[in-house]
Coordinates of N, CA and C in Angstrom, one line a residue:
X1307 N -3.3 180.8 16.4 CA -2.0 181.5 16.1 C -0.9 180.6 14.3
X1308 N -1.4 180.1 14.1 CA -0.7 179.0 13.5 C -1.8 178.6 12.0
X1309 N -1.2 179.3 10.6 CA -2.1 178.5 9.6 C -1.2 177.5 9.0
X1310 N -2.4 176.5 8.5 CA -1.4 175.5 7.4 C -2.3 175.9 6.3
X1311 N -1.7 175.3 5.5 CA -2.2 176.1 4.0 C -0.8 174.9 2.9
X1312 N -1.9 174.3 2.2 CA -1.5 173.2 0.8 C -1.4 173.5 0.1
X1313 N -0.6 174.4 -1.1 CA -1.2 174.2 -2.6 C -0.2 173.6 -3.3
X1314 N -1.6 173.2 -4.6 CA -1.3 172.8 -5.2 C -0.7 173.2 -6.6
X1315 N 0.4 173.1 -7.0 CA 0.8 174.0 -8.3 C 1.0 173.2 -9.4
X1316 N 0.8 174.0 -10.7 CA 0.7 172.6 -11.4 C 2.1 173.8 -12.9
X1317 N 2.4 173.2 -13.4 CA 3.3 173.5 -13.9 C 3.0 173.4 -15.2
X1318 N 3.0 174.6 -16.4 CA 2.6 175.7 -17.2 C 3.7 175.6 -18.5
X1319 N 3.7 174.6 -19.4 CA 4.8 175.2 -20.6 C 3.3 175.7 -22.3
X1320 N 4.5 175.9 -22.8 CA 3.8 176.8 -24.2 C 3.6 175.7 -25.3
X1321 N 2.6 176.0 -25.9 CA 2.3 175.1 -26.7 C 1.8 175.8 -28.3
X1322 N 2.6 174.9 -29.5 CA 2.3 176.1 -31.2 C 1.5 175.2 -31.6
X1323 N 0.6 175.4 -32.0 CA -0.2 174.6 -33.4 C -0.9 175.6 -34.4
X1324 N -1.0 174.9 -35.8 CA -1.6 175.2 -37.4 C -3.0 175.8 -36.7
X1325 N -3.7 176.8 -36.2 CA -5.5 176.7 -36.5 C -6.0 177.0 -37.8
X1326 N -6.9 176.3 -38.2 CA -7.9 176.3 -39.7 C -8.6 178.3 -39.7
X1327 N -8.7 178.6 -40.5 CA -9.8 180.2 -40.5 C -10.2 179.8 -40.8
X1328 N -11.9 179.8 -40.3 CA -13.1 180.1 -40.8 C -13.9 181.6 -41.1
X1329 N -14.8 181.9 -41.6 CA -16.0 182.9 -41.2 C -16.7 182.9 -40.4
X1330 N -17.0 184.4 -39.7 CA -18.2 184.1 -39.3 C -19.4 184.8 -39.5
X1331 N -20.8 184.4 -39.8 CA -21.3 185.8 -40.0 C -21.7 186.0 -41.7
X1332 N -21.1 184.7 -42.1 CA -20.6 185.4 -43.9 C -22.4 184.7 -44.1
X1333 N -22.7 185.3 -45.0 CA -24.8 184.9 -45.8 C -24.3 183.5 -46.0
X1334 N -24.9 182.8 -46.6 CA -25.0 181.0 -47.1 C -24.3 181.4 -48.6
X1335 N -24.4 182.5 -49.1 CA -23.9 181.9 -50.2 C -22.7 182.6 -50.6
X1336 N -22.1 183.2 -49.9 CA -20.5 183.6 -49.6 C -19.6 182.9 -49.2
X1337 N -18.3 182.5 -49.7 CA -17.7 181.6 -49.5 C -16.1 182.6 -48.7
X1338 N -15.6 181.8 -47.8 CA -14.3 183.1 -47.3 C -13.0 182.8 -47.9
X1339 N -12.0 182.8 -48.3 CA -11.0 182.0 -49.2 C -10.0 183.1 -48.2
X1340 N -9.1 181.8 -47.1 CA -7.6 183.1 -46.4 C -6.9 182.5 -47.2
X1341 N -5.6 183.7 -46.9 CA -4.2 182.9 -47.1 C -3.3 184.4 -46.7
X1342 N -3.1 183.2 -45.0 CA -2.7 181.3 -45.6 C -4.1 181.7 -44.4
X1343 N -4.0 180.3 -45.1 CA -5.9 179.2 -44.4 C -5.5 178.7 -43.4
X1344 N -4.6 179.1 -43.0 CA -4.1 178.6 -41.1 C -3.5 179.5 -40.7
X1345 N -3.3 179.3 -39.4 CA -2.5 181.2 -38.3 C -1.9 179.9 -37.2
X1346 N -1.0 180.3 -36.7 CA -0.8 179.7 -35.8 C -0.8 180.5 -34.3
X1347 N -1.6 179.5 -33.3 CA -1.6 179.9 -32.5 C -0.9 179.2 -30.9
X1348 N 0.3 180.1 -30.2 CA 0.8 180.1 -29.3 C 0.3 180.1 -28.1
X1349 N -0.1 179.4 -26.7 CA 0.2 179.6 -25.7 C 0.4 178.9 -24.6
X1350 N 0.1 178.9 -23.2 CA 0.1 178.2 -22.3 C -0.5 177.1 -22.0
X1351 N 0.4 175.7 -21.3 CA -1.1 175.1 -21.1 C -0.6 174.1 -20.3
X1352 N -1.5 173.9 -19.1 CA -0.8 172.9 -18.3 C -0.1 171.1 -18.3
X1353 N 0.7 171.3 -18.6 CA 1.5 170.2 -18.7 C 1.1 168.7 -18.6
X1354 N -0.2 168.3 -17.8 CA -1.1 167.4 -18.0 C -2.2 167.3 -19.1
X1355 N -2.1 168.6 -19.4 CA -3.7 168.4 -20.5 C -2.9 168.9 -21.8
X1356 N -0.9 168.6 -21.6 CA -0.9 169.7 -23.6 C -0.7 168.1 -24.3
X1357 N -1.1 167.2 -24.0 CA -1.5 166.0 -25.3 C -2.5 165.8 -25.4
X1358 N -3.6 166.2 -24.6 CA -5.2 166.5 -24.7 C -5.5 167.7 -26.0
X1359 N -4.8 168.6 -25.1 CA -5.8 170.4 -26.5 C -5.4 170.0 -27.6
X1360 N -6.1 170.0 -28.8 CA -5.6 170.0 -30.2 C -5.8 171.4 -30.8
X1361 N -5.4 171.4 -32.4 CA -5.8 172.6 -32.8 C -8.0 172.7 -33.3
X1362 N -8.1 171.8 -32.9 CA -9.9 171.4 -32.6 C -10.9 172.5 -32.3
X1363 N -10.2 172.3 -30.4 CA -10.3 172.9 -29.4 C -10.5 174.5 -29.5
X1364 N -9.6 175.1 -31.0 CA -9.1 176.3 -31.5 C -10.5 176.7 -32.8
X1365 N -11.1 178.1 -32.6 CA -11.8 178.4 -33.9 C -10.9 179.7 -33.9
X1366 N -11.1 179.9 -34.8 CA -9.8 180.9 -35.7 C -11.1 181.7 -36.2
X1367 N -11.4 183.0 -36.8 CA -12.2 183.3 -37.2 C -12.1 185.0 -38.1
X1368 N -12.0 185.0 -39.1 CA -12.6 186.7 -40.0 C -13.6 186.9 -39.8
X1369 N -14.2 187.8 -39.4 CA -15.6 188.2 -39.3 C -16.2 188.7 -40.3
X1370 N -17.3 188.4 -40.8 CA -17.6 188.8 -42.0 C -18.6 190.9 -41.9
X1371 N -19.2 191.0 -40.6 CA -19.1 192.4 -40.5 C -18.3 193.0 -40.5
X1372 N -16.8 192.9 -40.4 CA -16.1 193.6 -40.2 C -15.6 193.9 -41.5
X1373 N -15.4 193.5 -42.3 CA -15.2 193.5 -43.6 C -15.7 193.8 -44.8
X1374 N -17.2 193.4 -44.9 CA -18.8 194.0 -45.9 C -18.6 195.2 -46.4
X1375 N -18.2 195.7 -47.4 CA -18.4 196.9 -47.9 C -16.7 197.1 -48.3
X1376 N -15.9 196.9 -47.5 CA -15.2 197.6 -47.1 C -14.0 197.7 -48.7
X1377 N -12.8 198.1 -48.5 CA -11.8 198.5 -49.6 C -10.8 197.4 -49.4
X1378 N -11.0 196.5 -48.8 CA -9.5 196.3 -48.1 C -9.4 194.7 -48.8
X1379 N -8.4 193.8 -48.3 CA -8.4 192.6 -48.8 C -7.7 192.1 -47.8
X1380 N -7.7 192.4 -46.9 CA -7.1 192.6 -45.7 C -8.0 192.0 -44.6
X1381 N -8.1 191.3 -43.4 CA -8.7 191.4 -42.0 C -7.6 191.2 -41.4
X1382 N -8.7 191.2 -39.9 CA -8.2 190.8 -38.4 C -9.0 189.4 -38.4
X1383 N -8.1 188.7 -37.6 CA -8.2 186.9 -36.9 C -8.4 187.6 -35.5
X1384 N -9.5 186.9 -35.2 CA -10.0 187.1 -34.2 C -9.9 185.4 -32.8
X1385 N -9.6 185.3 -32.2 CA -9.9 184.4 -31.4 C -11.4 183.7 -30.8
X1386 N -12.1 183.0 -31.4 CA -13.3 182.9 -31.3 C -13.8 182.1 -29.7
X1387 N -13.1 181.0 -29.9 CA -13.4 180.3 -29.0 C -11.8 179.3 -28.6
X1388 N -11.6 178.7 -27.5 CA -10.4 178.5 -27.3 C -10.4 177.7 -25.7
X1389 N -10.2 176.7 -26.1 CA -10.1 175.7 -24.5 C -10.2 176.0 -23.5
X1390 N -10.6 175.5 -21.8 CA -10.9 176.2 -20.8 C -9.1 176.2 -20.5
X1391 N -8.7 176.7 -18.9 CA -7.5 175.9 -18.9 C -5.8 176.4 -19.7
X1392 N -6.3 177.4 -20.8 CA -4.8 177.8 -21.8 C -5.8 178.7 -21.3
X1393 N -4.1 179.4 -21.6 CA -3.4 181.0 -20.8 C -2.5 181.7 -21.9
X1394 N -2.5 182.9 -22.0 CA -2.0 183.8 -22.5 C -1.9 182.9 -24.3
X1395 N -3.3 183.1 -24.9 CA -3.4 182.7 -25.8 C -2.6 184.4 -27.3
X1396 N -2.3 183.8 -28.2 CA -1.1 184.2 -28.7 C -1.6 184.0 -30.2
X1397 N -1.6 185.1 -30.8 CA -0.8 184.8 -32.6 C -0.7 184.8 -33.2
X1398 N 0.7 184.2 -34.0 CA 0.8 184.9 -34.7 C 1.3 186.1 -36.4
X1399 N 0.0 185.1 -36.2 CA -0.3 186.0 -37.9 C -2.1 186.4 -37.0
X1400 N -2.0 188.1 -37.1 CA -2.8 188.3 -36.5 C -4.2 189.5 -37.8
X1401 N -2.8 189.0 -39.2 CA -3.7 189.5 -40.4 C -4.1 188.6 -41.5
X1402 N -5.2 188.0 -42.7 CA -4.8 187.8 -43.3 C -5.3 188.7 -44.5
X1403 N -4.8 188.2 -45.8 CA -5.2 188.3 -46.7 C -7.3 187.3 -47.2
X1404 N -8.1 187.5 -48.0 CA -9.0 186.8 -48.2 C -9.2 187.7 -49.5
X1405 N -10.5 186.5 -49.9 CA -11.5 186.7 -50.6 C -12.7 186.3 -50.4
X1406 N -13.8 186.8 -51.3 CA -15.3 186.0 -51.2 C -15.2 185.4 -52.3
X1407 N -16.2 184.4 -51.8 CA -16.5 183.7 -53.6 C -18.3 183.6 -53.4
X1408 N -18.8 184.1 -54.3 CA -20.8 184.1 -54.3 C -20.5 182.4 -55.5
X1409 N -21.8 181.8 -54.2 CA -22.4 180.3 -55.3 C -23.6 181.1 -55.0
X1410 N -23.7 180.5 -56.4 CA -24.9 180.4 -56.8 C -25.7 179.6 -57.3
X1411 N -26.9 179.0 -56.8 CA -27.5 177.6 -56.5 C -29.1 177.5 -57.6

């Protein structure tokens, strides 16, 4: 008639990082130039992991399949990768302006 329970609680805090923007699904001869080239990511992280999580743990991308053939110079950013254990990931910049450069080999 009695239940014992132990709850291990972790405190979360908010962290902000500047993460470089890259492209996915781009042909080999096309290079993405985004403006800005970095975007601010805000997220919650366990206090124990605060110093362990850095910008290299995230990947923000512009998808070539979304902008191909379009006549806009703006693209939506997507969080393509994030570390396990982070919560409530938000982008302060959700749209970037871009140029695509063709390289000729």
